[in-house]
Amino acid sequence: MQPMQPMHPAHPAPGARGCGLGLDAGGTQTRWAVTDASGAVLRQGQVAGFSALQLQGAAGQMGIKAVAALLAEIAAAAGPVQAVVAGLTGFDAAQGPLLSGLLAQALGAGAVHVMSDIELACHAAFAPGEGYVVYAGTGSIAAFVDADGVLQRAGGRGALIDDAGGGHWIARHALRHIWRGEDAAPGSWQGSAMARRVFERLGGSDWALTRQWVYGAAASRGEIGTLALAVAAAADEDPAAAAILQAAGAELARLALALLQRFGARPVALAGRVFDLHPVIRARLQQALPAGMPLHRLMRAAEIEAAQMACKRITP
């Protein structure tokens, strides 16, 4: 959820050449890694986030330029690679040729494969048919790669329709609570730990500032979603903040339960930085699942999984 400073790439041994580069692109940041054929990580880092949605509509050309600039930044740090596998938020199969072309041109790779970020997370968590992934970052989705390799999903409909339990959703609910409180009793924010922390991140308590921050041309879903950090920081002293996080956990459980109903009992892996915000989110999710359901936090980095997948796509 929190924007991260650029990571300096690790220095590989002299002459080390990466065979595969993996990308995990989300609304807040894009993480990348380069591995060799043995799976060892040679270089890794992160740049600003981007979404495949940037390439659509009237702003598509501007989006292409912005994505190309980010890929050029990655290429400069990653060095030469032979293959690329990328997981992108907002990805649609129809965008495959365009995105593959951008990646191939920027990174000089002969083999490029693009998929959604949630499909990549599923491959990082389980073999096909083994289990479900509930992902909560800026948005939210649950997914399952079945035994035939087909991606099955629940949620992931975007902020205007749903994305319940994600960082953007948490931020919206916090802002709604705070400003409804101000409608009823102006100045009441001073007695709310959540409001104080949110306004600290915004830079002030004036409505005009909140309005500009949320609705301004420069605002993005990812940036708005970072307010979830303020909600989590207040949760141990503010019942309203704790209630929002508990509601987020319940909404994320609903996604897992939808897949359980459709495909039967399987282990569940949790991915995305919302699960790092506060323990109450996972606790509420686990409470809503059937007793004894295996549940674990996905620790394997998706970008490293993608890089290793890329190495396997190289034709000897």
Coordinates of C-alpha atoms in Angstrom, one line a residue:
M1 CA 0.0 0.0 0.0
Q2 CA 2.8 2.4 0.8
P3 CA 4.8 3.8 -2.1
M4 CA 8.3 2.5 -1.9
Q5 CA 11.5 4.1 -2.7
P6 CA 13.5 2.7 -5.7
M7 CA 15.5 -0.3 -4.7
H8 CA 19.0 -0.4 -5.9
P9 CA 19.5 -3.6 -8.0
A10 CA 21.6 -6.3 -6.5
H11 CA 25.1 -6.6 -8.1
P12 CA 25.5 -10.0 -9.8
A13 CA 28.7 -11.8 -10.2
P14 CA 30.8 -10.5 -13.1
G15 CA 29.5 -11.8 -16.4
A16 CA 26.3 -13.0 -14.8
R17 CA 23.5 -13.0 -17.4
G18 CA 19.9 -13.3 -16.5
C19 CA 17.8 -15.6 -18.7
G20 CA 14.4 -14.5 -17.4
L21 CA 12.8 -11.3 -16.2
G22 CA 9.6 -11.3 -14.2
L23 CA 7.3 -8.3 -13.7
D24 CA 4.5 -8.0 -11.2
A25 CA 2.7 -4.7 -12.0
G26 CA 0.1 -3.2 -9.7
G27 CA -1.6 0.1 -9.2
T28 CA 0.9 1.3 -6.6
Q29 CA 4.2 -0.2 -7.8
T30 CA 5.8 -2.5 -10.3
R31 CA 8.2 -5.1 -8.9
W32 CA 10.7 -6.9 -11.1
A33 CA 13.3 -9.6 -10.8
V34 CA 15.9 -11.3 -13.0
T35 CA 16.9 -14.9 -12.4
D36 CA 19.4 -17.3 -14.0
A37 CA 18.5 -20.8 -15.3
S38 CA 19.0 -22.3 -11.8
G39 CA 16.4 -19.9 -10.3
A40 CA 18.9 -17.7 -8.5
V41 CA 17.9 -14.0 -8.3
L42 CA 20.5 -11.8 -9.9
R43 CA 18.9 -8.4 -9.8
Q44 CA 15.6 -7.0 -8.6
G45 CA 13.9 -3.8 -7.8
Q46 CA 10.7 -1.7 -8.2
V47 CA 9.5 1.3 -10.1
A48 CA 6.2 3.2 -10.2
G49 CA 3.0 1.2 -10.7
F50 CA 1.0 1.0 -13.9
S51 CA -2.1 -0.8 -15.1
A52 CA -3.0 -2.2 -18.5
L53 CA -6.1 0.0 -18.2
Q54 CA -3.8 3.0 -19.0
L55 CA -3.6 1.7 -22.6
Q56 CA -7.4 2.0 -23.2
G57 CA -9.6 4.8 -24.4
A58 CA -8.7 8.3 -25.5
A59 CA -5.7 8.5 -23.1
G60 CA -4.2 5.3 -24.6
Q61 CA -1.4 7.0 -26.4
M62 CA -0.3 8.8 -23.3
G63 CA -0.5 5.6 -21.4
I64 CA 1.7 3.8 -23.9
K65 CA 4.3 6.5 -23.5
A66 CA 4.2 6.3 -19.7
V67 CA 4.4 2.5 -19.7
A68 CA 7.3 2.6 -22.2
A69 CA 9.2 5.0 -19.9
L70 CA 8.8 2.6 -17.0
L71 CA 9.9 -0.3 -19.0
A72 CA 12.9 1.6 -20.2
E73 CA 13.8 2.3 -16.5
I74 CA 13.5 -1.4 -15.7
A75 CA 15.6 -2.4 -18.8
A76 CA 18.4 0.0 -17.7
A77 CA 18.6 -1.7 -14.3
A78 CA 17.9 -5.3 -15.3
G79 CA 20.4 -5.7 -18.1
P80 CA 19.9 -8.1 -21.0
V81 CA 17.5 -11.0 -20.7
Q82 CA 16.2 -13.7 -23.1
A83 CA 12.6 -14.0 -21.9
V84 CA 10.0 -12.0 -20.0
V85 CA 6.8 -13.1 -18.1
A86 CA 4.7 -10.2 -16.8
G87 CA 1.6 -10.1 -14.6
L88 CA -0.3 -6.9 -15.0
T89 CA -3.3 -5.5 -13.2
G90 CA -6.2 -4.6 -15.4
F91 CA -4.9 -7.0 -18.1
D92 CA -7.3 -8.1 -20.9
A93 CA -6.2 -10.8 -23.4
A94 CA -7.0 -8.4 -26.2
Q95 CA -4.1 -6.2 -25.0
G96 CA -1.7 -9.1 -25.3
P97 CA -0.1 -8.2 -28.6
L98 CA 0.4 -4.5 -27.7
L99 CA 1.9 -5.2 -24.3
S100 CA 4.1 -8.0 -25.6
G101 CA 5.4 -5.7 -28.2
L102 CA 6.2 -3.0 -25.7
L103 CA 8.0 -5.5 -23.4
A104 CA 9.9 -7.0 -26.3
Q105 CA 11.0 -3.6 -27.6
A106 CA 12.0 -2.2 -24.2
L107 CA 13.7 -5.3 -22.8
G108 CA 15.1 -6.9 -26.0
A109 CA 13.7 -10.3 -25.1
G110 CA 12.9 -12.9 -27.7
A111 CA 10.1 -14.6 -25.7
V112 CA 7.4 -12.6 -24.0
H113 CA 4.3 -13.8 -22.2
V114 CA 1.8 -11.5 -20.5
M115 CA -1.0 -12.5 -18.0
S116 CA -3.1 -10.8 -15.3
D117 CA -1.4 -10.2 -12.0
I118 CA -3.8 -12.5 -10.2
E119 CA -3.1 -15.3 -12.6
L120 CA 0.6 -14.8 -11.8
A121 CA -0.1 -14.9 -8.1
C122 CA -2.0 -18.2 -8.5
H123 CA 1.0 -19.7 -10.3
A124 CA 3.3 -18.5 -7.4
A125 CA 1.0 -20.1 -4.8
F126 CA -0.1 -23.4 -6.2
A127 CA 0.1 -25.9 -9.0
P128 CA -3.0 -25.9 -11.2
G129 CA -6.0 -27.3 -9.4
E130 CA -4.5 -27.2 -6.0
G131 CA -5.8 -24.0 -4.3
Y132 CA -7.3 -20.5 -4.3
V133 CA -5.7 -17.1 -4.0
V134 CA -7.4 -14.1 -2.4
Y135 CA -5.5 -11.0 -3.5
A136 CA -6.1 -7.6 -1.8
G137 CA -4.0 -4.7 -2.8
T138 CA -5.4 -1.5 -4.2
G139 CA -8.4 -3.7 -5.4
S140 CA -9.5 -7.2 -4.5
I141 CA -10.1 -10.5 -6.3
A142 CA -10.0 -14.2 -5.7
A143 CA -8.9 -16.7 -8.3
F144 CA -8.2 -20.3 -9.0
V145 CA -6.2 -21.9 -11.9
D146 CA -8.0 -25.2 -12.4
A147 CA -6.5 -28.5 -13.4
D148 CA -6.9 -27.6 -17.0
G149 CA -5.0 -24.3 -16.6
V150 CA -8.1 -22.2 -16.9
L151 CA -8.3 -19.1 -14.7
Q152 CA -11.5 -19.0 -12.6
R153 CA -12.3 -15.8 -10.7
A154 CA -14.5 -14.0 -8.2
G155 CA -14.5 -10.2 -7.8
G156 CA -12.0 -7.9 -9.3
R157 CA -14.7 -5.7 -10.8
G158 CA -13.0 -2.4 -10.2
A159 CA -13.7 0.4 -7.7
L160 CA -16.8 1.7 -9.4
I161 CA -18.5 -1.7 -9.1
D162 CA -16.9 -3.5 -6.1
D163 CA -13.2 -4.2 -5.2
A164 CA -14.5 -4.6 -1.6
G165 CA -11.8 -5.2 1.0
G166 CA -9.0 -3.6 -1.0
G167 CA -7.0 -0.6 0.0
H168 CA -9.1 1.8 -2.1
W169 CA -12.3 0.5 -0.6
I170 CA -10.8 0.9 2.9
A171 CA -9.8 4.4 2.2
R172 CA -13.2 5.3 0.7
H173 CA -15.0 4.0 3.8
A174 CA -12.7 5.9 6.1
L175 CA -13.2 9.1 4.3
R176 CA -17.0 8.6 4.2
H177 CA -17.0 8.0 8.0
I178 CA -14.9 11.0 8.7
W179 CA -16.8 13.4 6.6
R180 CA -20.2 12.2 7.7
G181 CA -19.0 12.9 11.2
E182 CA -18.1 16.4 10.2
D183 CA -21.5 16.9 8.7
A184 CA -23.1 16.1 12.0
A185 CA -20.6 17.8 14.3
P186 CA -17.9 20.0 12.6
G187 CA -14.6 19.6 14.3
S188 CA -15.3 16.1 15.6
W189 CA -12.4 14.8 13.7
Q190 CA -10.1 16.0 16.4
G191 CA -11.5 13.3 18.7
S192 CA -10.9 10.5 16.1
A193 CA -7.5 8.8 15.9
M194 CA -8.4 7.6 12.4
A195 CA -9.4 11.1 11.2
R196 CA -6.2 12.6 12.7
R197 CA -4.0 10.1 10.9
V198 CA -5.9 10.4 7.6
F199 CA -5.7 14.2 7.7
E200 CA -2.0 14.0 8.6
R201 CA -1.4 12.0 5.4
L202 CA -3.5 14.5 3.4
G203 CA -1.8 17.5 4.8
G204 CA -4.7 19.1 6.6
S205 CA -8.3 18.8 7.7
D206 CA -9.9 21.2 5.2
W207 CA -12.6 19.8 2.9
A208 CA -11.1 21.6 -0.1
L209 CA -7.8 19.7 0.5
T210 CA -9.6 16.3 0.7
R211 CA -11.6 17.1 -2.4
Q212 CA -8.5 18.0 -4.4
W213 CA -6.6 15.0 -3.1
V214 CA -9.3 12.5 -4.0
Y215 CA -10.8 14.1 -7.1
G216 CA -7.8 16.0 -8.5
A217 CA -6.5 15.1 -11.9
A218 CA -3.3 13.6 -10.4
A219 CA -5.1 11.2 -8.1
S220 CA -5.0 7.5 -8.8
R221 CA -6.6 4.5 -7.2
G222 CA -3.3 3.4 -5.8
E223 CA -2.6 6.8 -4.2
I224 CA -6.0 7.0 -2.6
G225 CA -5.6 3.4 -1.4
T226 CA -2.5 4.4 0.6
L227 CA -4.9 6.0 3.1
A228 CA -5.6 2.5 4.3
L229 CA -2.2 2.7 6.1
A230 CA -3.6 5.5 8.2
V231 CA -6.7 3.5 9.0
A232 CA -4.6 0.5 10.1
A233 CA -2.4 2.7 12.2
A234 CA -5.4 3.9 14.1
A235 CA -7.2 0.6 14.5
D236 CA -5.9 -0.3 18.0
E237 CA -7.3 3.0 19.4
D238 CA -10.2 3.8 17.2
P239 CA -13.2 1.5 17.0
A240 CA -14.3 3.0 13.7
A241 CA -11.0 2.1 12.1
A242 CA -11.1 -1.4 13.5
A243 CA -14.6 -1.9 12.2
I244 CA -13.6 -0.9 8.7
L245 CA -10.8 -3.4 8.7
Q246 CA -13.0 -6.1 10.1
A247 CA -15.5 -5.4 7.3
A248 CA -12.7 -5.6 4.8
G249 CA -11.8 -9.1 6.1
A250 CA -15.4 -10.2 5.8
E251 CA -15.6 -8.9 2.2
L252 CA -12.4 -10.8 1.3
A253 CA -13.7 -13.9 2.9
R254 CA -16.8 -13.6 0.6
L255 CA -14.5 -13.9 -2.4
A256 CA -12.9 -17.1 -1.1
L257 CA -16.3 -18.6 -0.2
A258 CA -17.6 -17.9 -3.7
L259 CA -14.8 -20.1 -5.1
L260 CA -15.3 -22.7 -2.4
Q261 CA -19.0 -23.0 -3.3
R262 CA -18.2 -23.4 -7.0
F263 CA -15.1 -25.7 -6.9
G264 CA -15.0 -27.3 -3.5
A265 CA -12.8 -27.2 -0.5
R266 CA -9.1 -26.4 -1.2
P267 CA -6.4 -24.4 0.6
V268 CA -6.4 -20.6 0.4
A269 CA -3.4 -18.4 0.0
L270 CA -3.5 -14.7 0.8
A271 CA -1.6 -12.2 -1.4
G272 CA -1.3 -8.5 -1.5
R273 CA -0.3 -5.8 1.0
V274 CA -3.7 -5.3 2.5
F275 CA -3.0 -8.4 4.6
D276 CA 0.1 -6.6 6.0
L277 CA -2.0 -3.7 7.3
H278 CA -3.3 -5.2 10.5
P279 CA -3.9 -8.8 11.9
V280 CA -7.7 -8.1 12.3
I281 CA -8.2 -8.4 8.5
R282 CA -6.9 -11.9 8.3
A283 CA -8.5 -12.9 11.6
R284 CA -11.9 -11.8 10.3
L285 CA -11.4 -13.6 7.0
Q286 CA -10.4 -16.8 8.7
Q287 CA -13.4 -16.6 11.1
A288 CA -15.7 -16.6 8.1
L289 CA -14.2 -19.6 6.4
P290 CA -15.1 -23.2 7.2
A291 CA -13.3 -24.5 10.4
G292 CA -10.0 -26.1 9.6
M293 CA -9.7 -24.6 6.1
P294 CA -5.9 -24.4 5.3
L295 CA -4.9 -20.7 5.1
H296 CA -1.5 -19.2 4.6
R297 CA 0.2 -16.0 3.6
L298 CA 1.8 -16.2 0.2
M299 CA 5.4 -15.4 0.8
R300 CA 6.9 -16.4 -2.6
A301 CA 7.4 -13.2 -4.6
A302 CA 5.3 -13.2 -7.8
E303 CA 8.0 -11.4 -9.8
I304 CA 10.6 -14.1 -8.9
E305 CA 8.1 -16.8 -9.9
A306 CA 7.5 -14.9 -13.2
A307 CA 11.2 -14.7 -13.9
Q308 CA 11.6 -18.4 -13.3
M309 CA 8.6 -19.1 -15.6
A310 CA 10.3 -16.9 -18.2
C311 CA 13.5 -19.0 -18.1
K312 CA 11.5 -22.1 -18.8
R313 CA 10.1 -20.5 -21.9
I314 CA 13.5 -20.2 -23.6
T315 CA 14.0 -22.6 -26.4
P316 CA 17.4 -24.4 -26.1

